[in-house]
PDB file of C-alpha atoms in Angstrom:
ATOM      1  CA  ASN A   1     105.287  82.976   2.861  1.00  0.00           C
ATOM      2  CA  HIS A   2     109.353  83.028   3.546  1.00  0.00           C
ATOM      3  CA  PHE A   3     110.480  82.643   0.491  1.00  0.00           C
ATOM      4  CA  ILE A   4     114.162  82.846  -2.256  1.00  0.00           C
ATOM      5  CA  GLU A   5     113.398  83.389  -5.885  1.00  0.00           C
ATOM      6  CA  LEU A   6     115.091  84.068  -8.988  1.00  0.00           C
ATOM      7  CA  GLN A   7     113.706  86.806 -10.968  1.00  0.00           C
ATOM      8  CA  ARG A   8     114.701  88.308 -14.697  1.00  0.00           C
ATOM      9  CA  ASP A   9     113.509  91.869 -15.802  1.00  0.00           C
ATOM     10  CA  ALA A  10     112.822  93.006 -19.468  1.00  0.00           C
ATOM     11  CA  GLU A  11     116.167  93.508 -20.069  1.00  0.00           C
ATOM     12  CA  ASP A  12     116.381  89.591 -18.575  1.00  0.00           C
ATOM     13  CA  HIS A  13     118.356  91.241 -16.072  1.00  0.00           C
ATOM     14  CA  LEU A  14     118.484  88.065 -13.298  1.00  0.00           C
ATOM     15  CA  TRP A  15     117.504  89.456  -9.944  1.00  0.00           C
ATOM     16  CA  ILE A  16     117.512  87.510  -6.490  1.00  0.00           C
ATOM     17  CA  MET A  17     114.512  88.253  -4.319  1.00  0.00           C
ATOM     18  CA  ILE A  18     114.676  87.532  -0.398  1.00  0.00           C
ATOM     19  CA  HIS A  19     111.520  87.404   2.056  1.00  0.00           C
ATOM     20  CA  SER A  20     112.866  86.821   5.186  1.00  0.00           C
ATOM     21  CA  GLY A  21     113.271  88.057   9.229  1.00  0.00           C
ATOM     22  CA  SER A  22     113.979  87.750  12.426  1.00  0.00           C
ATOM     23  CA  ARG A  23     111.491  85.387  12.585  1.00  0.00           C
ATOM     24  CA  ASN A  24     110.705  83.814  16.037  1.00  0.00           C
ATOM     25  CA  LEU A  25     113.227  86.188  17.398  1.00  0.00           C
ATOM     26  CA  GLY A  26     110.412  89.170  17.127  1.00  0.00           C
ATOM     27  CA  LYS A  27     107.563  87.228  17.620  1.00  0.00           C
ATOM     28  CA  LEU A  28     109.293  86.774  21.092  1.00  0.00           C
ATOM     29  CA  VAL A  29     109.643  89.907  21.472  1.00  0.00           C
ATOM     30  CA  CYS A  30     107.056  91.712  20.344  1.00  0.00           C
ATOM     31  CA  ASP A  31     104.740  88.911  22.565  1.00  0.00           C
ATOM     32  CA  TYR A  32     106.825  89.868  25.405  1.00  0.00           C
ATOM     33  CA  TYR A  33     106.042  93.873  25.625  1.00  0.00           C
ATOM     34  CA  ASN A  34     102.555  93.398  24.564  1.00  0.00           C
ATOM     35  CA  GLU A  35     101.721  91.338  27.595  1.00  0.00           C
ATOM     36  CA  LYS A  36     104.186  93.818  30.022  1.00  0.00           C
ATOM     37  CA  ALA A  37     101.377  96.822  27.870  1.00  0.00           C
ATOM     38  CA  THR A  38      98.142  94.712  28.467  1.00  0.00           C
ATOM     39  CA  VAL A  39      99.551  94.403  32.604  1.00  0.00           C
ATOM     40  CA  LEU A  40     100.814  98.123  32.634  1.00  0.00           C
ATOM     41  CA  ASN A  41      97.099  99.511  31.426  1.00  0.00           C
ATOM     42  CA  ARG A  42      94.623  97.380  33.533  1.00  0.00           C
ATOM     43  CA  HIS A  43      97.599  99.060  36.623  1.00  0.00           C
ATOM     44  CA  TRP A  44      96.927 102.726  34.320  1.00  0.00           C
ATOM     45  CA  TYR A  45      92.825 102.030  34.386  1.00  0.00           C
ATOM     46  CA  SER A  46      93.938 102.540  30.190  1.00  0.00           C
ATOM     47  CA  SER A  47      90.474 104.280  28.569  1.00  0.00           C
ATOM     48  CA  VAL A  48      91.132 100.967  25.806  1.00  0.00           C
ATOM     49  CA  GLU A  49      89.463  98.202  25.905  1.00  0.00           C
ATOM     50  CA  PRO A  50      91.412  95.242  26.359  1.00  0.00           C
ATOM     51  CA  GLU A  51      88.843  93.736  23.994  1.00  0.00           C
ATOM     52  CA  LYS A  52      90.251  95.899  21.134  1.00  0.00           C
ATOM     53  CA  GLN A  53      93.672  94.326  21.552  1.00  0.00           C
ATOM     54  CA  LEU A  54      95.528  97.583  21.780  1.00  0.00           C
ATOM     55  CA  ALA A  55      97.676  98.194  24.378  1.00  0.00           C
ATOM     56  CA  PHE A  56     100.223 100.739  24.737  1.00  0.00           C
ATOM     57  CA  LEU A  57     103.582 101.577  26.120  1.00  0.00           C
ATOM     58  CA  PRO A  58     103.471 105.930  26.176  1.00  0.00           C
ATOM     59  CA  ALA A  59     107.505 107.196  26.125  1.00  0.00           C
ATOM     60  CA  TYR A  60     108.328 108.301  28.857  1.00  0.00           C
ATOM     61  CA  VAL A  61     107.475 104.898  30.533  1.00  0.00           C
ATOM     62  CA  PRO A  62     111.375 102.380  30.823  1.00  0.00           C
ATOM     63  CA  GLU A  63     109.533  99.611  29.083  1.00  0.00           C
ATOM     64  CA  PHE A  64     108.897 101.468  26.539  1.00  0.00           C
ATOM     65  CA  HIS A  65     112.507 102.173  25.720  1.00  0.00           C
ATOM     66  CA  GLU A  66     113.263  98.805  26.277  1.00  0.00           C
ATOM     67  CA  TYR A  67     110.911  97.622  24.078  1.00  0.00           C
ATOM     68  CA  TRP A  68     112.869 100.060  21.369  1.00  0.00           C
ATOM     69  CA  ARG A  69     115.968  98.817  21.652  1.00  0.00           C
ATOM     70  CA  GLU A  70     114.982  95.457  21.451  1.00  0.00           C
ATOM     71  CA  MET A  71     113.198  95.885  18.278  1.00  0.00           C
ATOM     72  CA  GLU A  72     115.756  97.914  16.832  1.00  0.00           C
ATOM     73  CA  TYR A  73     118.306  94.580  17.775  1.00  0.00           C
ATOM     74  CA  CYS A  74     115.473  91.959  16.083  1.00  0.00           C
ATOM     75  CA  THR A  75     115.813  94.399  12.297  1.00  0.00           C
ATOM     76  CA  ALA A  76     119.053  94.283  12.855  1.00  0.00           C
ATOM     77  CA  PHE A  77     119.103  90.500  13.370  1.00  0.00           C
ATOM     78  CA  ALA A  78     117.021  90.244  10.029  1.00  0.00           C
ATOM     79  CA  LEU A  79     119.229  91.956   8.025  1.00  0.00           C
ATOM     80  CA  ALA A  80     121.818  90.372   8.821  1.00  0.00           C
ATOM     81  CA  ASN A  81     120.241  86.828   8.307  1.00  0.00           C
ATOM     82  CA  ARG A  82     119.374  88.088   4.478  1.00  0.00           C
ATOM     83  CA  LYS A  83     122.251  89.558   3.389  1.00  0.00           C
ATOM     84  CA  LEU A  84     124.058  85.792   5.004  1.00  0.00           C
ATOM     85  CA  MET A  85     121.806  84.760   2.722  1.00  0.00           C
ATOM     86  CA  MET A  86     121.767  86.467  -0.035  1.00  0.00           C
ATOM     87  CA  ASN A  87     125.823  86.254   0.490  1.00  0.00           C
ATOM     88  CA  ARG A  88     125.113  82.341   0.064  1.00  0.00           C
ATOM     89  CA  ILE A  89     122.760  82.987  -2.819  1.00  0.00           C
ATOM     90  CA  MET A  90     124.977  84.899  -4.591  1.00  0.00           C
ATOM     91  CA  GLU A  91     128.456  82.420  -3.970  1.00  0.00           C
ATOM     92  CA  VAL A  92     126.454  80.000  -5.611  1.00  0.00           C
ATOM     93  CA  ILE A  93     125.244  81.991  -8.726  1.00  0.00           C
ATOM     94  CA  ALA A  94     129.120  83.155  -9.559  1.00  0.00           C
ATOM     95  CA  ASP A  95     130.658  79.384  -9.001  1.00  0.00           C
ATOM     96  CA  THR A  96     127.874  78.595 -11.676  1.00  0.00           C
ATOM     97  CA  PHE A  97     127.945  81.574 -14.113  1.00  0.00           C
ATOM     98  CA  ALA A  98     131.816  83.416 -14.362  1.00  0.00           C
ATOM     99  CA  HIS A  99     131.914  87.188 -14.805  1.00  0.00           C
ATOM    100  CA  THR A 100     129.312  87.603 -12.734  1.00  0.00           C
ATOM    101  CA  GLU A 101     128.061  91.163 -11.643  1.00  0.00           C
ATOM    102  CA  PHE A 102     125.907  92.308  -8.605  1.00  0.00           C
ATOM    103  CA  GLU A 103     124.388  95.772  -7.962  1.00  0.00           C
ATOM    104  CA  PRO A 104     124.453  96.520  -4.497  1.00  0.00           C
ATOM    105  CA  MET A 105     121.069  94.982  -1.914  1.00  0.00           C
ATOM    106  CA  ILE A 106     118.212  96.903  -1.997  1.00  0.00           C
ATOM    107  CA  ASN A 107     116.891  96.255   1.611  1.00  0.00           C
ATOM    108  CA  ILE A 108     113.030  97.065   3.068  1.00  0.00           C
ATOM    109  CA  ALA A 109     111.581  96.015   6.831  1.00  0.00           C
ATOM    110  CA  HIS A 110     107.890  95.547   6.465  1.00  0.00           C
ATOM    111  CA  ASN A 111     107.143  95.296  10.689  1.00  0.00           C
ATOM    112  CA  TYR A 112     109.271  97.807  12.494  1.00  0.00           C
ATOM    113  CA  ALA A 113     108.147 101.281  14.134  1.00  0.00           C
ATOM    114  CA  ALA A 114     109.768 104.572  13.403  1.00  0.00           C
ATOM    115  CA  TRP A 115     109.925 107.513  14.875  1.00  0.00           C
ATOM    116  CA  GLU A 116     108.877 110.145  11.914  1.00  0.00           C
ATOM    117  CA  ASN A 117     107.419 113.388  12.000  1.00  0.00           C
ATOM    118  CA  HIS A 118     103.607 113.674  10.223  1.00  0.00           C
ATOM    119  CA  PHE A 119     101.259 116.754   9.725  1.00  0.00           C
ATOM    120  CA  GLY A 120     103.880 119.271  11.797  1.00  0.00           C
ATOM    121  CA  GLU A 121     103.762 116.454  14.566  1.00  0.00           C
ATOM    122  CA  ASN A 122     107.117 113.988  15.984  1.00  0.00           C
ATOM    123  CA  VAL A 123     104.851 110.435  15.909  1.00  0.00           C
ATOM    124  CA  VAL A 124     106.039 106.836  15.587  1.00  0.00           C
ATOM    125  CA  VAL A 125     104.176 104.973  13.081  1.00  0.00           C
ATOM    126  CA  HIS A 126     104.556 101.550  12.809  1.00  0.00           C
ATOM    127  CA  ARG A 127     104.590  99.399   9.575  1.00  0.00           C
ATOM    128  CA  LYS A 128     102.624  95.975   9.763  1.00  0.00           C
ATOM    129  CA  GLY A 129     102.627  94.371   6.227  1.00  0.00           C
ATOM    130  CA  ALA A 130     103.810  98.056   4.574  1.00  0.00           C
ATOM    131  CA  VAL A 131     106.780  99.844   3.971  1.00  0.00           C
ATOM    132  CA  ARG A 132     108.238 103.586   3.799  1.00  0.00           C
ATOM    133  CA  ALA A 133     107.478 105.134   0.822  1.00  0.00           C
ATOM    134  CA  GLY A 134     109.105 108.568   0.926  1.00  0.00           C
ATOM    135  CA  LEU A 135     110.018 110.839  -2.067  1.00  0.00           C
ATOM    136  CA  GLY A 136     112.481 108.715  -4.013  1.00  0.00           C
ATOM    137  CA  ASP A 137     112.644 106.015  -1.448  1.00  0.00           C
ATOM    138  CA  ILE A 138     113.446 102.514  -2.687  1.00  0.00           C
ATOM    139  CA  GLY A 139     111.141  99.857  -2.492  1.00  0.00           C
ATOM    140  CA  ILE A 140     110.092  95.466  -2.999  1.00  0.00           C
ATOM    141  CA  ILE A 141     106.998  94.689  -3.799  1.00  0.00           C
ATOM    142  CA  PRO A 142     106.446  90.993  -4.186  1.00  0.00           C
ATOM    143  CA  GLY A 143     103.701  89.590  -6.007  1.00  0.00           C
ATOM    144  CA  SER A 144     103.259  85.590  -5.241  1.00  0.00           C
ATOM    145  CA  GLN A 145     105.057  82.281  -6.972  1.00  0.00           C
ATOM    146  CA  GLY A 146     103.072  82.574 -10.072  1.00  0.00           C
ATOM    147  CA  SER A 147     103.124  86.545 -10.499  1.00  0.00           C
ATOM    148  CA  HIS A 148     105.362  89.660 -11.112  1.00  0.00           C
ATOM    149  CA  SER A 149     107.467  91.870  -8.548  1.00  0.00           C
ATOM    150  CA  TYR A 150     108.019  95.242  -8.788  1.00  0.00           C
ATOM    151  CA  ILE A 151     110.974  97.522  -7.550  1.00  0.00           C
ATOM    152  CA  VAL A 152     108.831 101.173  -7.006  1.00  0.00           C
ATOM    153  CA  GLU A 153     109.680 104.671  -6.018  1.00  0.00           C
ATOM    154  CA  GLY A 154     107.896 106.448  -3.031  1.00  0.00           C
ATOM    155  CA  LEU A 155     105.731 109.479  -4.008  1.00  0.00           C
ATOM    156  CA  GLY A 156     105.880 110.351  -0.763  1.00  0.00           C
ATOM    157  CA  ASN A 157     101.630 110.524   0.053  1.00  0.00           C
ATOM    158  CA  PRO A 158     101.148 112.191   3.369  1.00  0.00           C
ATOM    159  CA  ASP A 159      97.895 110.563   3.596  1.00  0.00           C
ATOM    160  CA  SER A 160      99.486 107.352   3.647  1.00  0.00           C
ATOM    161  CA  TYR A 161     102.372 108.400   6.424  1.00  0.00           C
ATOM    162  CA  MET A 162     104.398 108.025   3.405  1.00  0.00           C
ATOM    163  CA  SER A 163     103.985 104.361   3.206  1.00  0.00           C
ATOM    164  CA  SER A 164     102.743 101.412   0.356  1.00  0.00           C
ATOM    165  CA  SER A 165     101.535  97.853   0.785  1.00  0.00           C
ATOM    166  CA  HIS A 166     104.855  95.369   0.774  1.00  0.00           C
ATOM    167  CA  GLY A 167     102.915  92.822  -0.953  1.00  0.00           C
ATOM    168  CA  ALA A 168     100.135  91.577  -2.929  1.00  0.00           C
ATOM    169  CA  GLY A 169      98.538  90.261  -0.038  1.00  0.00           C
ATOM    170  CA  ARG A 170      96.239  87.398   0.847  1.00  0.00           C
ATOM    171  CA  LYS A 171      92.997  86.917  -0.286  1.00  0.00           C
ATOM    172  CA  MET A 172      92.891  83.556   1.156  1.00  0.00           C
ATOM    173  CA  SER A 173      93.899  82.193   4.735  1.00  0.00           C
ATOM    174  CA  ARG A 174      96.497  79.331   4.627  1.00  0.00           C
ATOM    175  CA  THR A 175      93.566  76.923   6.240  1.00  0.00           C
ATOM    176  CA  GLU A 176      91.134  78.327   3.492  1.00  0.00           C
ATOM    177  CA  ALA A 177      94.207  78.190   0.713  1.00  0.00           C
ATOM    178  CA  VAL A 178      94.266  74.329   1.451  1.00  0.00           C
ATOM    179  CA  ARG A 179      90.976  73.538   1.824  1.00  0.00           C
ATOM    180  CA  CYS A 180      89.689  75.435  -1.299  1.00  0.00           C
ATOM    181  CA  LEU A 181      92.922  75.220  -4.264  1.00  0.00           C
ATOM    182  CA  SER A 182      93.336  72.706  -6.415  1.00  0.00           C
ATOM    183  CA  LEU A 183      96.658  71.061  -6.673  1.00  0.00           C
ATOM    184  CA  GLN A 184      96.645  69.720 -10.195  1.00  0.00           C
ATOM    185  CA  GLU A 185      95.829  73.598 -11.212  1.00  0.00           C
ATOM    186  CA  GLU A 186      97.786  75.523  -9.263  1.00  0.00           C
ATOM    187  CA  ILE A 187     100.978  72.923 -10.359  1.00  0.00           C
ATOM    188  CA  ALA A 188      99.538  74.116 -14.223  1.00  0.00           C
ATOM    189  CA  ARG A 189      99.416  77.497 -13.229  1.00  0.00           C
ATOM    190  CA  LEU A 190     102.923  77.728 -12.456  1.00  0.00           C
ATOM    191  CA  GLU A 191     104.070  75.360 -15.170  1.00  0.00           C
ATOM    192  CA  SER A 192     102.162  76.542 -18.200  1.00  0.00           C
ATOM    193  CA  GLN A 193     104.594  80.471 -17.368  1.00  0.00           C
ATOM    194  CA  GLN A 194     108.043  77.314 -17.265  1.00  0.00           C
ATOM    195  CA  ILE A 195     108.796  78.654 -13.743  1.00  0.00           C
ATOM    196  CA  VAL A 196     110.453  76.157 -11.242  1.00  0.00           C
ATOM    197  CA  HIS A 197     108.498  75.780  -8.425  1.00  0.00           C
ATOM    198  CA  ALA A 198     108.103  73.653  -5.173  1.00  0.00           C
ATOM    199  CA  ILE A 199     104.465  72.856  -5.005  1.00  0.00           C
ATOM    200  CA  ARG A 200     105.146  69.010  -4.055  1.00  0.00           C
ATOM    201  CA  ASN A 201     102.120  68.081  -1.880  1.00  0.00           C
ATOM    202  CA  THR A 202      98.490  69.666  -0.592  1.00  0.00           C
ATOM    203  CA  SER A 203      99.942  71.426   2.857  1.00  0.00           C
ATOM    204  CA  ASP A 204     102.046  73.500  -0.387  1.00  0.00           C
ATOM    205  CA  LEU A 205      98.504  75.238  -1.632  1.00  0.00           C
ATOM    206  CA  GLU A 206      99.575  77.521   1.775  1.00  0.00           C
ATOM    207  CA  GLU A 207     101.213  79.937  -0.800  1.00  0.00           C
ATOM    208  CA  ALA A 208      99.766  79.395  -3.710  1.00  0.00           C
ATOM    209  CA  ALA A 209      99.975  81.951  -6.098  1.00  0.00           C
ATOM    210  CA  GLY A 210      95.380  81.514  -5.900  1.00  0.00           C
ATOM    211  CA  ALA A 211      96.212  82.515  -2.133  1.00  0.00           C
ATOM    212  CA  TYR A 212      96.725  85.848  -3.435  1.00  0.00           C
ATOM    213  CA  LYS A 213      95.315  88.476  -4.865  1.00  0.00           C
ATOM    214  CA  ASP A 214      96.067  90.299  -7.698  1.00  0.00           C
ATOM    215  CA  ILE A 215      99.119  92.040  -8.251  1.00  0.00           C
ATOM    216  CA  ASP A 216      97.948  94.709 -10.909  1.00  0.00           C
ATOM    217  CA  GLU A 217      94.893  95.645  -8.742  1.00  0.00           C
ATOM    218  CA  VAL A 218      97.272  96.315  -5.431  1.00  0.00           C
ATOM    219  CA  MET A 219      99.815  97.754  -7.925  1.00  0.00           C
ATOM    220  CA  GLU A 220      96.553 100.266  -9.167  1.00  0.00           C
ATOM    221  CA  CYS A 221      95.160 101.055  -5.742  1.00  0.00           C
ATOM    222  CA  GLN A 222      98.074 102.231  -5.132  1.00  0.00           C
ATOM    223  CA  SER A 223      99.592 104.550  -7.869  1.00  0.00           C
ATOM    224  CA  ASP A 224      98.996 107.709  -5.809  1.00  0.00           C
ATOM    225  CA  LEU A 225     101.776 106.075  -3.219  1.00  0.00           C
ATOM    226  CA  VAL A 226     104.376 104.020  -5.664  1.00  0.00           C
ATOM    227  CA  LYS A 227     105.459 104.933  -9.238  1.00  0.00           C
ATOM    228  CA  ILE A 228     106.811 101.824 -10.536  1.00  0.00           C
ATOM    229  CA  LYS A 229     110.080 101.507 -11.843  1.00  0.00           C
ATOM    230  CA  THR A 230     110.857  97.311 -13.122  1.00  0.00           C
ATOM    231  CA  VAL A 231     108.659  94.450 -13.350  1.00  0.00           C
ATOM    232  CA  LEU A 232     110.788  91.055 -12.265  1.00  0.00           C
ATOM    233  CA  PHE A 233     109.040  88.029 -13.691  1.00  0.00           C
ATOM    234  CA  PRO A 234     109.234  84.932 -12.076  1.00  0.00           C
ATOM    235  CA  ILE A 235     111.774  81.701 -12.982  1.00  0.00           C
TER     236      ILE A 235
END
């Protein structure tokens, strides 16, 4: 579900949206410290049952600070990846269309931890598949290949720890999508909207529009978390 997509807004401005991150590096760091935490939790006789898979590192142990530094490195590495990808796309567009002007990039991470204050306490908020939606924060909420996406502004809802979803979210696993969706129907869905796409084979159904939830329903359900600034339509 990592992608590069060209989109347009209601005023026919061109938008470039990228979804990419640290990829395997972030996963390696996560797995490494999760294993360390699992061993240490057994050593400390933690009251959290191992089958819940919620092993933790207290903030006062060296492993916590090591993990934090490496997590921040992975977040910075992910941003460097996106900047490089964005710069190359901008070069191609500028070479194709004369006198193109670009606005500054909006950057959002959706898998990270941050020290924040909520309900009068300093806590670590871990956003996994979520983005910060503090009052005035600008966010990105993608739909799917066949539906629109949104640029939003956070409302700072304290009950969500000032967070919102980072996308439509899947309604089918990748395996289920390949098994259940029709290749012809998914291609027709995109081509009826004149969307240029790369769905060619059954394996591509993993990321077909039909595998994702209705983005409008998702946005309606979080109308108390963000307000819509711009609607983007896939090209």
